[in-house]
Tab-separated table of C-alpha atoms in Angstrom:
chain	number	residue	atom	x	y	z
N	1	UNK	CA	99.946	-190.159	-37.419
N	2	UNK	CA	98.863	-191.850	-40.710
N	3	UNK	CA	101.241	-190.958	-44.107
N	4	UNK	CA	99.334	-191.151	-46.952
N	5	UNK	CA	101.719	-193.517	-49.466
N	6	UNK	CA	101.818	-192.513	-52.713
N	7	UNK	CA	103.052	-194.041	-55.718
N	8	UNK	CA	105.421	-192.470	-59.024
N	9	UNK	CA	107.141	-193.950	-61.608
N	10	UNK	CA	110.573	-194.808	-61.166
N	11	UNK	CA	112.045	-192.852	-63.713
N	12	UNK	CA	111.560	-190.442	-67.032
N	13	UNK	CA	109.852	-187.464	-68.244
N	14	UNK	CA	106.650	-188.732	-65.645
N	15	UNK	CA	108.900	-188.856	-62.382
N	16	UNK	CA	110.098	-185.594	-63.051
N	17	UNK	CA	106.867	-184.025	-63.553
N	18	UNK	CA	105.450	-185.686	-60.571
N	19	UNK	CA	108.158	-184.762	-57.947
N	20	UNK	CA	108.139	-181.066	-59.374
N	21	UNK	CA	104.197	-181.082	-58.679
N	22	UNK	CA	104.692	-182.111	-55.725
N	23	UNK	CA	107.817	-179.837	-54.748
N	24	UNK	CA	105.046	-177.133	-56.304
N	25	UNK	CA	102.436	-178.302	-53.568
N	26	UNK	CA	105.070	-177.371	-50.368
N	27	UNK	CA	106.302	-181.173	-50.182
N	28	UNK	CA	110.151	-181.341	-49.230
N	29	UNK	CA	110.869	-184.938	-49.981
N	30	UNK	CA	114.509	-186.530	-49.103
N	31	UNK	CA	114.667	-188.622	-51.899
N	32	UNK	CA	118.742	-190.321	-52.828
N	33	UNK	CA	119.609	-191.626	-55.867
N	34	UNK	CA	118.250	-195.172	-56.809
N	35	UNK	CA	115.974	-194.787	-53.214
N	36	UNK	CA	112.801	-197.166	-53.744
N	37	UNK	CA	111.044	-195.186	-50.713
N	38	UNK	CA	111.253	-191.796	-49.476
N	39	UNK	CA	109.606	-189.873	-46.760
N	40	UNK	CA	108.306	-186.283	-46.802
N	41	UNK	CA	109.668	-183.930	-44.743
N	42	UNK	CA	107.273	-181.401	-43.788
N	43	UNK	CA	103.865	-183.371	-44.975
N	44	UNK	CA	102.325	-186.840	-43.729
N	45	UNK	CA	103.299	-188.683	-47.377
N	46	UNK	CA	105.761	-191.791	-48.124
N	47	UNK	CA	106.974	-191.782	-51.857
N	48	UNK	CA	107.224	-194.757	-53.367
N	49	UNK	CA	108.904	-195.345	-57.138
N	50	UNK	CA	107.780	-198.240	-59.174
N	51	UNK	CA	107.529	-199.053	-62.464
N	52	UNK	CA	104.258	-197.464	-64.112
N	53	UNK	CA	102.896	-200.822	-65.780
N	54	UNK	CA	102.552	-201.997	-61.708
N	55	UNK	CA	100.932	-199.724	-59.929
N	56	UNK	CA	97.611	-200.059	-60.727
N	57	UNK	CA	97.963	-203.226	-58.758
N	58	UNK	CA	99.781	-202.201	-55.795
N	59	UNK	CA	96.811	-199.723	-55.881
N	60	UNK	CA	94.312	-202.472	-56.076
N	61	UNK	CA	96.119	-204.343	-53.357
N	62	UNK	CA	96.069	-201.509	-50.855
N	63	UNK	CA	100.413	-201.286	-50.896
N	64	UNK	CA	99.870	-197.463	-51.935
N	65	UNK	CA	96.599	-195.228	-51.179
N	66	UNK	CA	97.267	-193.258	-54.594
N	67	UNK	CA	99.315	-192.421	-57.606
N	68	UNK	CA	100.750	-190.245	-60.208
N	69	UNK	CA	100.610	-192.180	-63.598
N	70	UNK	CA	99.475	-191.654	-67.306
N	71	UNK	CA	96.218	-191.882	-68.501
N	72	UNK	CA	96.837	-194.582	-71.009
N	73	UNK	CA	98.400	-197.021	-68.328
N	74	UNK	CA	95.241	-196.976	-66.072
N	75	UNK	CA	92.959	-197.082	-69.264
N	76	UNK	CA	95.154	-200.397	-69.741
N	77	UNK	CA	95.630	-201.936	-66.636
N	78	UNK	CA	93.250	-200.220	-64.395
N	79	UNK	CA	89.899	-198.922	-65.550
N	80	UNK	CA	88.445	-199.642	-62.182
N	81	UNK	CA	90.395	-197.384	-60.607
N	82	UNK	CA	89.134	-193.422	-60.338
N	83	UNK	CA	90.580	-190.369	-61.726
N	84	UNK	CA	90.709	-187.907	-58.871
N	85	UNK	CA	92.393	-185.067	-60.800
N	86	UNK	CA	93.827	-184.720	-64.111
N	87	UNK	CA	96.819	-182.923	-64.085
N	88	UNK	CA	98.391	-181.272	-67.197
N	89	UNK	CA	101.588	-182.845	-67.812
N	90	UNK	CA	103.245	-185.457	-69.961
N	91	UNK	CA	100.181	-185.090	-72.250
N	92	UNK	CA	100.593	-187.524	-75.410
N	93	UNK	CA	98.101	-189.800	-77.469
N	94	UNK	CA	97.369	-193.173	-77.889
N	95	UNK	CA	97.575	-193.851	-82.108
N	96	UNK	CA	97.633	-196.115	-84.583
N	97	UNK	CA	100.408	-195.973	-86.988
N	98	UNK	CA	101.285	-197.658	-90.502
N	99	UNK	CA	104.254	-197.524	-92.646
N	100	UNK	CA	104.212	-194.419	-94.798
N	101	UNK	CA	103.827	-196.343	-98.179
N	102	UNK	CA	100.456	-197.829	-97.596
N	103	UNK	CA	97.167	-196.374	-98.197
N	104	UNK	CA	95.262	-195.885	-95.398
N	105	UNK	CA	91.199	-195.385	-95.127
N	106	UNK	CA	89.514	-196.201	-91.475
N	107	UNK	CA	90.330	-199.031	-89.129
N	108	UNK	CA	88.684	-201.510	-91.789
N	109	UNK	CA	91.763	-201.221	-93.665
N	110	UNK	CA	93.521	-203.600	-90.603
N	111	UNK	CA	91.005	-206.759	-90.975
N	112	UNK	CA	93.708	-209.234	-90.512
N	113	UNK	CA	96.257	-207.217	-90.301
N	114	UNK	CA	98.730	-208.099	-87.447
N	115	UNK	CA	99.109	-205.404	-84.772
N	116	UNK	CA	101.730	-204.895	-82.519
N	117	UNK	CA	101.273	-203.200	-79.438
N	118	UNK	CA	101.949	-203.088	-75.541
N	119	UNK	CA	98.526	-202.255	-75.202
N	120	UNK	CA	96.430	-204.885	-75.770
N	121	UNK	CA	93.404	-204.886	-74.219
N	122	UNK	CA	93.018	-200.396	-75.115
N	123	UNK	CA	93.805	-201.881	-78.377
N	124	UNK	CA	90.729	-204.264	-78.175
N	125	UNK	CA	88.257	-202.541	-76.767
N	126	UNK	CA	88.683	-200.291	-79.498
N	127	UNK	CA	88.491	-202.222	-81.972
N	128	UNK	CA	85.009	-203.777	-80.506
N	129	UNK	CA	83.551	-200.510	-80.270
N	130	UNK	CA	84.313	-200.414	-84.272
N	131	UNK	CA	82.968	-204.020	-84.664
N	132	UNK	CA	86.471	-205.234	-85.731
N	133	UNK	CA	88.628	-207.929	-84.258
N	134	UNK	CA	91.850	-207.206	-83.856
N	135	UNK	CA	95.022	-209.972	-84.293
N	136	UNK	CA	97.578	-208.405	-81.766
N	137	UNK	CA	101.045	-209.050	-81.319
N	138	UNK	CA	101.961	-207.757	-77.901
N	139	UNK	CA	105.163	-206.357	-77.850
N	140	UNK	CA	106.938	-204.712	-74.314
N	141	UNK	CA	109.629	-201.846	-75.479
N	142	UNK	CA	110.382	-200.667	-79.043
N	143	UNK	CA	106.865	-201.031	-80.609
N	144	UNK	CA	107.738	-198.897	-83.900
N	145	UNK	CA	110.307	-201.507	-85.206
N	146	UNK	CA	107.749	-204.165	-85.567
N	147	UNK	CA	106.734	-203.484	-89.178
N	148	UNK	CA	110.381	-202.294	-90.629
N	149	UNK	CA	111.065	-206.106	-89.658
N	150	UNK	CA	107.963	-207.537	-90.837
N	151	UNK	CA	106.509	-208.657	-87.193
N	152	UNK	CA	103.407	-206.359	-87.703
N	153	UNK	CA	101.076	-204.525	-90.161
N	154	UNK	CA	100.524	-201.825	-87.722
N	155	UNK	CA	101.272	-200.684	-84.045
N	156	UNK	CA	99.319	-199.041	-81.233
N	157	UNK	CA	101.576	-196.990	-78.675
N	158	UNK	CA	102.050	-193.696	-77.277
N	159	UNK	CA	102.661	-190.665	-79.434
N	160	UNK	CA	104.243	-187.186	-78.121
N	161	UNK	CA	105.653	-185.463	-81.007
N	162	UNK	CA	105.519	-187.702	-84.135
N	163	UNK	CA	109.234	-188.544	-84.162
N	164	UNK	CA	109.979	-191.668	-83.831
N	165	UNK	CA	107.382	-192.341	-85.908
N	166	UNK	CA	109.242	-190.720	-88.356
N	167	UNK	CA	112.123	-192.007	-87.665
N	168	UNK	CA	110.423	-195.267	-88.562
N	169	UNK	CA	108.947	-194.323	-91.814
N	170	UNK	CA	105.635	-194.513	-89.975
N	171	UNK	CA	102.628	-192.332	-89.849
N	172	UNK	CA	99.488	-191.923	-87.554
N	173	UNK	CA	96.133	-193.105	-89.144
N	174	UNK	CA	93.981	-193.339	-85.986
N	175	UNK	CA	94.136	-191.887	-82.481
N	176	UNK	CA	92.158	-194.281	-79.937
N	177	UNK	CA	92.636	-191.368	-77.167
N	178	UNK	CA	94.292	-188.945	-75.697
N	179	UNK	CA	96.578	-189.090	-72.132
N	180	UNK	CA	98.036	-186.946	-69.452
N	181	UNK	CA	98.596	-187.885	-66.038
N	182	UNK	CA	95.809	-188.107	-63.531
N	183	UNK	CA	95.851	-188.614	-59.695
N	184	UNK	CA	94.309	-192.063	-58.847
N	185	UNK	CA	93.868	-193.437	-55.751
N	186	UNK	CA	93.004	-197.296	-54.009
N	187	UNK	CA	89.048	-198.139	-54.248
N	188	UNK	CA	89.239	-197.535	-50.123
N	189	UNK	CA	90.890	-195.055	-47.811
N	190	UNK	CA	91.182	-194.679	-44.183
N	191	UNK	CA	89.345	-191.722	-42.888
N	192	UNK	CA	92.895	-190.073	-41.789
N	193	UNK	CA	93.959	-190.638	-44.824
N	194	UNK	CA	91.216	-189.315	-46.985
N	195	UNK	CA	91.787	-186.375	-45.096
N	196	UNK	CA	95.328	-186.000	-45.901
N	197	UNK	CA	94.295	-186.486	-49.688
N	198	UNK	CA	92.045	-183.455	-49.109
N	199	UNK	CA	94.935	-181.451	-48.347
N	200	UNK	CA	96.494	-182.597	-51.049
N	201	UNK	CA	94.106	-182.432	-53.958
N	202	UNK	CA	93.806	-178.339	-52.440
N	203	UNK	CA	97.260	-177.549	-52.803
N	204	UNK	CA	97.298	-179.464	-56.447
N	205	UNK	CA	94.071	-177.753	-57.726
N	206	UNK	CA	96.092	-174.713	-56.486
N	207	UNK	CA	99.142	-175.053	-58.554
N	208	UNK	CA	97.092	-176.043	-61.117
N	209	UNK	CA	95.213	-172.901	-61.322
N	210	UNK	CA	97.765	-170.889	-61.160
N	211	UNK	CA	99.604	-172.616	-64.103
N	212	UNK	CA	97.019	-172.096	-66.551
N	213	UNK	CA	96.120	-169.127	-65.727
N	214	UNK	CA	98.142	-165.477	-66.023
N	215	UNK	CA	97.979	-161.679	-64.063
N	216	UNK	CA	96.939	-159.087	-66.606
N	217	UNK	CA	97.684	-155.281	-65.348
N	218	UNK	CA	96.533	-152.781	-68.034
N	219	UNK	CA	96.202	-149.160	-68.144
N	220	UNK	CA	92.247	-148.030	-69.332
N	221	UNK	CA	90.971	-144.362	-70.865
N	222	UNK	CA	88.124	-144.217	-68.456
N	223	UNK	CA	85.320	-143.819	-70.930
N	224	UNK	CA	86.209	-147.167	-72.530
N	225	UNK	CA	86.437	-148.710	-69.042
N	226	UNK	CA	83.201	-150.154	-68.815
N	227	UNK	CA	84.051	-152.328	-72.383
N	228	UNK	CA	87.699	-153.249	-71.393
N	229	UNK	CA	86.038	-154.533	-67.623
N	230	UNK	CA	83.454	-156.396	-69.374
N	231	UNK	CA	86.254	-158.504	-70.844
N	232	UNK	CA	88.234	-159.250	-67.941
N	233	UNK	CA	86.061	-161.964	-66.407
N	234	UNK	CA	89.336	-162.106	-63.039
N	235	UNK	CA	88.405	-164.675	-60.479
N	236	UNK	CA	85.521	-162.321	-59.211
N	237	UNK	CA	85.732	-158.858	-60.612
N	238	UNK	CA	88.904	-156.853	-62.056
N	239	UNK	CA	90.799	-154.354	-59.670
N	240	UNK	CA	90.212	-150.863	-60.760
N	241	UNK	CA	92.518	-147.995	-59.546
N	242	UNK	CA	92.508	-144.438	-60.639
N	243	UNK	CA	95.904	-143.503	-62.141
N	244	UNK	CA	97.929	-140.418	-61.488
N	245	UNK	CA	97.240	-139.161	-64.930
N	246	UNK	CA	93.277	-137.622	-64.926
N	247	UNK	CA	90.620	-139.670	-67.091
N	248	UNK	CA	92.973	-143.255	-66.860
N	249	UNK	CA	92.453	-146.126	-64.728
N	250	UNK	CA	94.739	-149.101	-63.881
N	251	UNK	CA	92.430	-152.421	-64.648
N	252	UNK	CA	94.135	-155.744	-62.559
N	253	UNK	CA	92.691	-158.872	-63.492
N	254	UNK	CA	93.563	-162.995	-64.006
N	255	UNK	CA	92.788	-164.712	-67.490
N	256	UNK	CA	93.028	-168.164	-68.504
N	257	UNK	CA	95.684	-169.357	-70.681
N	258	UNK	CA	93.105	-170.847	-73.314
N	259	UNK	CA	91.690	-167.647	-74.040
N	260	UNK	CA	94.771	-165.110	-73.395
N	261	UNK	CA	95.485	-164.354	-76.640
N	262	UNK	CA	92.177	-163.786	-77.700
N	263	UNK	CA	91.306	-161.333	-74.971
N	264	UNK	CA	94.675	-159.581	-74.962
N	265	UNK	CA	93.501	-158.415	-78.772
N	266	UNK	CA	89.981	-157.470	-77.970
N	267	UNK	CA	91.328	-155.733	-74.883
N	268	UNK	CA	93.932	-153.457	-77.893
N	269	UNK	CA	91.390	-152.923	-80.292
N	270	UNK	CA	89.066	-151.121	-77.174
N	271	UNK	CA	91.765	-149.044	-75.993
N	272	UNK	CA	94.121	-150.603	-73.511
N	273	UNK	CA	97.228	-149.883	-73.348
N	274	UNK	CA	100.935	-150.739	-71.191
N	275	UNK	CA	99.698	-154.186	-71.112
N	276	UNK	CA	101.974	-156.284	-68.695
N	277	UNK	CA	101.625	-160.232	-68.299
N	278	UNK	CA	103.144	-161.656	-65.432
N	279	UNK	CA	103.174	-165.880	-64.206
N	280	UNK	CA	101.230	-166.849	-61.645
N	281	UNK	CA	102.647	-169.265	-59.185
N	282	UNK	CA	99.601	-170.021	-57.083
N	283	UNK	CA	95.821	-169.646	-57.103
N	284	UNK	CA	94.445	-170.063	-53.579
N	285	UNK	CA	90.650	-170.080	-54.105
């Protein structure tokens, strides 16, 4: 039977957030410590840990049939390659970043100015689509020290929370994009495995749902029930049950995590009330 081979980084914040999706998604995997390969135990899928800045060429050369990786490594070294699914984790952004002290007005300001960066061609096309050339200094590791030691004017990396850019006496003055990881795949596939990949992408669209998403269970006076229903969109209808007490109903429904807080007050100020919120771990749709 064909085993769909897919690829995670070998380490960090990324691995850990790919093996729990995947843990999420039913897939036992017997994976040792320092293991390069690992087989699944109850699913047709070999996982294989490399180093992020390769896979989009083990993809390209057919060694893997798809990957976990971040956003901003395939806009860098592989922008042929699709995005199947985005997927909601280690979110960040792609900046740039000065030191504190200097005066900063658009990306005009860095007309030879030296940049350093590890992502050099992001970091051009950008600045093409700007109609500025950019004099890079490509750096692999700590970007952020490059202008405390007077290598670089500026730097172009990945941004989370803001600090080690503080750390660095640096601030962001420009964000070129922003990153998560996505589920890529090789430009071909093998009809078994495509299929596989359909099971897959169910199970992760799924988990997905589930995650952004939360069970509402309210109780309803019945002659507002028609208002409090009209806000509960669910995943086709809310659940209404008749409670014990006469003229009350028990309204069940599903609302997105974008929007909770918003509907939980429009839902209070129409008369609902013992409003519970509970996770959901699944969404089978």
């Amino acid at each position: 039977m064909s085993k769909l081979k897919i690829a995670v980084q070998k380490s960090g914040r990324l691995n850990q957030e790919s093996l729990e999706l995947l843990k999420n998604c039913g897939i036992s995997i017997d994976n040792g410590k320092d293991q390069l390969k690992a087989e699944a135990r109850n699913f047709p899928m070999e996982v294989l840990y490399l180093r992020n800045g390769d896979i989009p060429q083990y993809l390209r050369d057919g060694v893997v049939d798809i990957a976990i990786l971040g956003e901003n490594t395939l806009i860098e070294k592989g922008n042929d390659l699709p995005i199947i699914e985005r997927l909601g984790f280690s979110k960040c952004k792609v900046s740039v970043a000065v030191p504190k002290h200097v005066d900063y007005n658009s990306i005009e300001d860095l007309r030879g100015k030296k940049i350093a960066t590890s992502y050099p061609n992001t970091v051009n096309q950008y600045f093409e689509k700007k109609g500025e050339k950019a004099d890079i200094h490509i750096i692999n590791g700590s970007v952020e020290i490059a202008p405390n030691i007077g290598l670089a004017n500026a730097i172009v990396d990945i941004v989370s929370s803001g600090s080690t850019l503080f750390k660095n006496n640096l601030k962001e003055v420009e964000v070129l994009f922003k990153s998560e990881a996505v589920l890529t795949s090789t430009p071909e596939l093998s009809e078994d495995k495509l299929k596989i990949l359909d099971t897959l992408l169910f199970r992760i669209k799924s988990v997905l749902k589930g995650k952004n998403s939360k069970y509402v269970l309210l109780n309803a006076p019945n002659d507002k029930l028609d208002k409090i229903v009209s806000l509960l969109p669910g995943m086709k209808s809310p659940t209404v049950l008749p409670l014990a007490e006469a003229g009350w109903s028990s309204v069940h429904s599903v609302i997105s995590k974008n929007e909770f807080w918003d509907v939980i007050d429009e839902l209070k100020a129409n008369g609902a009330q013992g409003i519970l919120v509970c996770p959901i771990e699944k969404m089978v749709l």
